[in-house]
GROMACS .gro file of C-alpha atoms in nm:
model
  189
    1MET     CA    1   8.695  10.275  13.408
    2ARG     CA    2   9.061  10.197  13.341
    3ARG     CA    3   8.962   9.889  13.146
    4LEU     CA    4   8.724  10.095  12.931
    5LEU     CA    5   8.994  10.355  12.873
    6ALA     CA    6   9.246  10.084  12.778
    7ILE     CA    7   8.999   9.927  12.533
    8ALA     CA    8   8.930  10.267  12.376
    9ALA     CA    9   9.305  10.331  12.342
   10CYS     CA   10   9.357   9.991  12.176
   11ILE     CA   11   9.075  10.055  11.933
   12GLY     CA   12   9.219  10.397  11.851
   13LEU     CA   13   9.565  10.251  11.789
   14ALA     CA   14   9.423   9.970  11.575
   15ALA     CA   15   9.221  10.219  11.369
   16SER     CA   16   9.522  10.445  11.311
   17ALA     CA   17   9.739  10.144  11.217
   18ALA     CA   18   9.472  10.024  10.971
   19ARG     CA   19   9.455  10.372  10.818
   20ALA     CA   20   9.834  10.376  10.776
   21GLU     CA   21   9.818  10.056  10.567
   22VAL     CA   22   9.555  10.182  10.322
   23PRO     CA   23   9.732  10.277   9.998
   24ASN     CA   24   9.676  10.614   9.838
   25SER     CA   25   9.425  10.554   9.564
   26GLN     CA   26   9.517  10.848   9.343
   27PHE     CA   27   9.660  10.814   8.994
   28LYS     CA   28  10.022  10.912   8.953
   29GLY     CA   29   9.922  11.142   8.667
   30ILE     CA   30  10.007  11.126   8.299
   31ALA     CA   31  10.332  11.322   8.335
   32ALA     CA   32  10.458  11.093   8.613
   33VAL     CA   33  10.359  10.776   8.425
   34SER     CA   34  10.529  10.907   8.108
   35ARG     CA   35  10.847  10.980   8.308
   36GLU     CA   36  10.835  10.637   8.471
   37LEU     CA   37  10.797  10.455   8.138
   38SER     CA   38  11.065  10.674   7.980
   39SER     CA   39  11.315  10.598   8.256
   40ARG     CA   40  11.252  10.225   8.218
   41ILE     CA   41  11.223  10.160   7.844
   42ALA     CA   42  11.314  10.469   7.640
   43PRO     CA   43  11.649  10.623   7.548
   44LYS     CA   44  11.732  10.940   7.744
   45ASP     CA   45  11.709  11.161   7.436
   46ALA     CA   46  11.364  11.030   7.327
   47PRO     CA   47  11.125  11.016   7.623
   48ILE     CA   48  10.784  10.855   7.592
   49GLU     CA   49  10.507  11.112   7.591
   50LEU     CA   50  10.179  10.936   7.664
   51GLY     CA   51   9.997  11.253   7.561
   52ARG     CA   52  10.043  11.152   7.197
   53PHE     CA   53   9.837  10.838   7.267
   54LEU     CA   54   9.540  11.027   7.414
   55PRO     CA   55   9.214  10.970   7.224
   56ALA     CA   56   9.160  11.350   7.196
   57GLU     CA   57   9.347  11.670   7.280
   58GLY     CA   58   9.307  11.825   7.621
   59LEU     CA   59   9.221  11.504   7.807
   60ASP     CA   60   9.554  11.493   7.990
   61ALA     CA   61   9.414  11.724   8.260
   62LEU     CA   62   9.159  11.453   8.347
   63LEU     CA   63   9.428  11.192   8.417
   64GLY     CA   64   9.578  11.353   8.723
   65SER     CA   65   9.774  11.674   8.680
   66TRP     CA   66   9.922  11.957   8.880
   67ALA     CA   67   9.734  12.285   8.857
   68ASN     CA   68   9.812  12.636   8.975
   69PHE     CA   69   9.562  12.887   9.100
   70GLY     CA   70   9.728  13.198   9.227
   71SER     CA   71   9.978  13.081   9.485
   72GLU     CA   72   9.807  12.744   9.528
   73HIS     CA   73   9.955  12.437   9.366
   74GLY     CA   74   9.748  12.118   9.380
   75PHE     CA   75   9.707  11.779   9.219
   76ARG     CA   76   9.371  11.751   9.046
   77ASN     CA   77   9.165  11.471   8.891
   78GLY     CA   78   9.379  11.200   9.047
   79VAL     CA   79   9.097  11.007   9.213
   80PRO     CA   80   8.989  10.718   8.989
   81ASN     CA   81   8.640  10.752   8.843
   82SER     CA   82   8.457  10.604   8.546
   83LEU     CA   83   8.560  10.880   8.304
   84ASN     CA   84   8.932  10.887   8.375
   85ILE     CA   85   8.952  10.506   8.381
   86VAL     CA   86   8.810  10.502   8.027
   87ILE     CA   87   9.062  10.768   7.917
   88TRP     CA   88   9.351  10.580   8.083
   89HIS     CA   89   9.239  10.258   7.915
   90ALA     CA   90   9.215  10.420   7.571
   91THR     CA   91   9.552  10.594   7.611
   92LEU     CA   92   9.737  10.291   7.745
   93SER     CA   93   9.571  10.065   7.484
   94ARG     CA   94   9.720  10.283   7.211
   95PHE     CA   95  10.059  10.279   7.382
   96ALA     CA   96  10.040   9.900   7.428
   97ALA     CA   97   9.947   9.855   7.061
   98ALA     CA   98  10.257  10.054   6.963
   99VAL     CA   99  10.472   9.828   7.182
  100GLY     CA  100  10.310   9.518   7.028
  101GLU     CA  101  10.351   9.650   6.673
  102SER     CA  102  10.720   9.709   6.752
  103CYS     CA  103  10.761   9.331   6.725
  104ALA     CA  104  10.746   9.374   6.345
  105ALA     CA  105  10.882   9.728   6.299
  106PRO     CA  106  10.983   9.989   6.560
  107ARG     CA  107  10.694  10.220   6.645
  108LEU     CA  108  10.863  10.376   6.948
  109ALA     CA  109  11.215  10.485   7.032
  110LEU     CA  110  11.321  10.219   7.282
  111HIS     CA  111  11.628  10.174   7.499
  112PRO     CA  112  11.857   9.901   7.356
  113LYS     CA  113  11.818   9.691   7.671
  114PHE     CA  114  11.439   9.700   7.642
  115GLN     CA  115  11.462   9.630   7.267
  116ALA     CA  116  11.653   9.312   7.350
  117THR     CA  117  11.387   9.214   7.604
  118LEU     CA  118  11.110   9.293   7.357
  119ARG     CA  119  11.275   9.078   7.087
  120LYS     CA  120  11.269   8.781   7.327
  121VAL     CA  121  10.898   8.827   7.406
  122CYS     CA  122  10.818   8.887   7.038
  123ALA     CA  123  10.915   8.526   6.971
  124TRP     CA  124  10.577   8.435   7.132
  125PRO     CA  125  10.435   8.167   7.144
  126SER     CA  126  10.771   7.987   7.148
  127GLU     CA  127  10.878   7.809   7.466
  128ALA     CA  128  11.167   8.054   7.508
  129ALA     CA  129  10.929   8.353   7.504
  130ARG     CA  130  10.701   8.180   7.756
  131SER     CA  131  10.986   8.109   8.000
  132ASP     CA  132  10.983   8.255   8.350
  133ALA     CA  133  11.308   8.441   8.286
  134VAL     CA  134  11.186   8.619   7.971
  135LEU     CA  135  10.841   8.701   8.109
  136GLN     CA  136  10.986   8.832   8.434
  137GLU     CA  137  11.238   9.044   8.242
  138PHE     CA  138  10.953   9.200   8.041
  139TRP     CA  139  10.737   9.245   8.353
  140LEU     CA  140  11.014   9.414   8.551
  141ALA     CA  141  11.113   9.636   8.258
  142LEU     CA  142  10.764   9.788   8.254
  143MET     CA  143  10.633   9.738   8.608
  144GLY     CA  144  10.948   9.784   8.809
  145TYR     CA  145  10.956   9.641   9.160
  146GLY     CA  146  10.641   9.808   9.293
  147ALA     CA  147  10.412   9.504   9.270
  148PRO     CA  148  10.413   9.189   9.482
  149GLU     CA  149  10.544   8.869   9.326
  150ALA     CA  150  10.190   8.726   9.327
  151GLU     CA  151  10.090   8.992   9.070
  152PHE     CA  152  10.362   8.872   8.834
  153ALA     CA  153  10.261   8.509   8.885
  154ALA     CA  154   9.893   8.581   8.808
  155TRP     CA  155   9.989   8.786   8.499
  156ARG     CA  156  10.232   8.517   8.373
  157ASP     CA  157   9.987   8.232   8.428
  158PHE     CA  158   9.704   8.419   8.257
  159PHE     CA  159   9.906   8.490   7.942
  160ARG     CA  160  10.051   8.142   7.924
  161ALA     CA  161   9.698   7.999   7.926
  162ALA     CA  162   9.479   8.256   7.748
  163TYR     CA  163   9.730   8.364   7.483
  164ALA     CA  164   9.904   8.031   7.422
  165GLY     CA  165   9.832   8.029   7.048
  166LYS     CA  166   9.790   8.402   6.979
  167PRO     CA  167  10.027   8.603   6.758
  168ALA     CA  168  10.317   8.789   6.919
  169ALA     CA  169  10.201   9.145   6.843
  170GLU     CA  170   9.857   9.083   6.995
  171THR     CA  171  10.005   8.909   7.299
  172VAL     CA  172  10.272   9.174   7.364
  173ALA     CA  173  10.013   9.451   7.335
  174ALA     CA  174   9.781   9.272   7.580
  175MET     CA  175  10.071   9.203   7.818
  176THR     CA  176  10.175   9.569   7.809
  177LEU     CA  177   9.820   9.690   7.868
  178ALA     CA  178   9.775   9.450   8.160
  179ILE     CA  179  10.094   9.577   8.323
  180THR     CA  180  10.027   9.947   8.269
  181MET     CA  181   9.663   9.925   8.387
  182ASN     CA  182   9.768   9.737   8.701
  183PRO     CA  183   9.698   9.947   9.013
  184HIS     CA  184  10.052   9.881   9.137
  185PHE     CA  185  10.176  10.062   8.827
  186LEU     CA  186   9.913  10.331   8.775
  187LEU     CA  187   9.830  10.440   9.130
  188HIS     CA  188  10.042  10.597   9.402
  189GLN     CA  189  10.135  10.332   9.653
   0.00000   0.00000   0.00000
């Protein structure tokens, strides 16, 4: 009987430990993602509002938002589903295109430090733009430190191979979209 009780206790502890390691799979929400991008790449007086990149008005509520009902305050529409993934993709594609187009002429108000990083990446496909240092600087400017190093390595290797001869604006847009659609960026961890 003691052995059975000990086995049941071990199974219970293992199950609770496994549950503790499962990441929250809810979106951060459009306001939180806008704030995060703003704090990383925009000047303080000109925050990035992802709402302007939405494919239609009123869709921001479907991307994870806080809602009030009486005295209740809850986060709604944060669980990924086919509809909000399509809206996130369309919104972040437009944002990424604006970043890529900023290689030729500024489309966004950007922090001077990020502008310097962007100029380096906009020299793509030069060897300097493809260097580990430049790619990691761009990655960290957008992603931050929330993703494992293996994510950066996979991203870097993919772009070095698949976009080796592509123009800078197209490559930078694709790089930005890949970073911002990454679950380590878009979801609560």
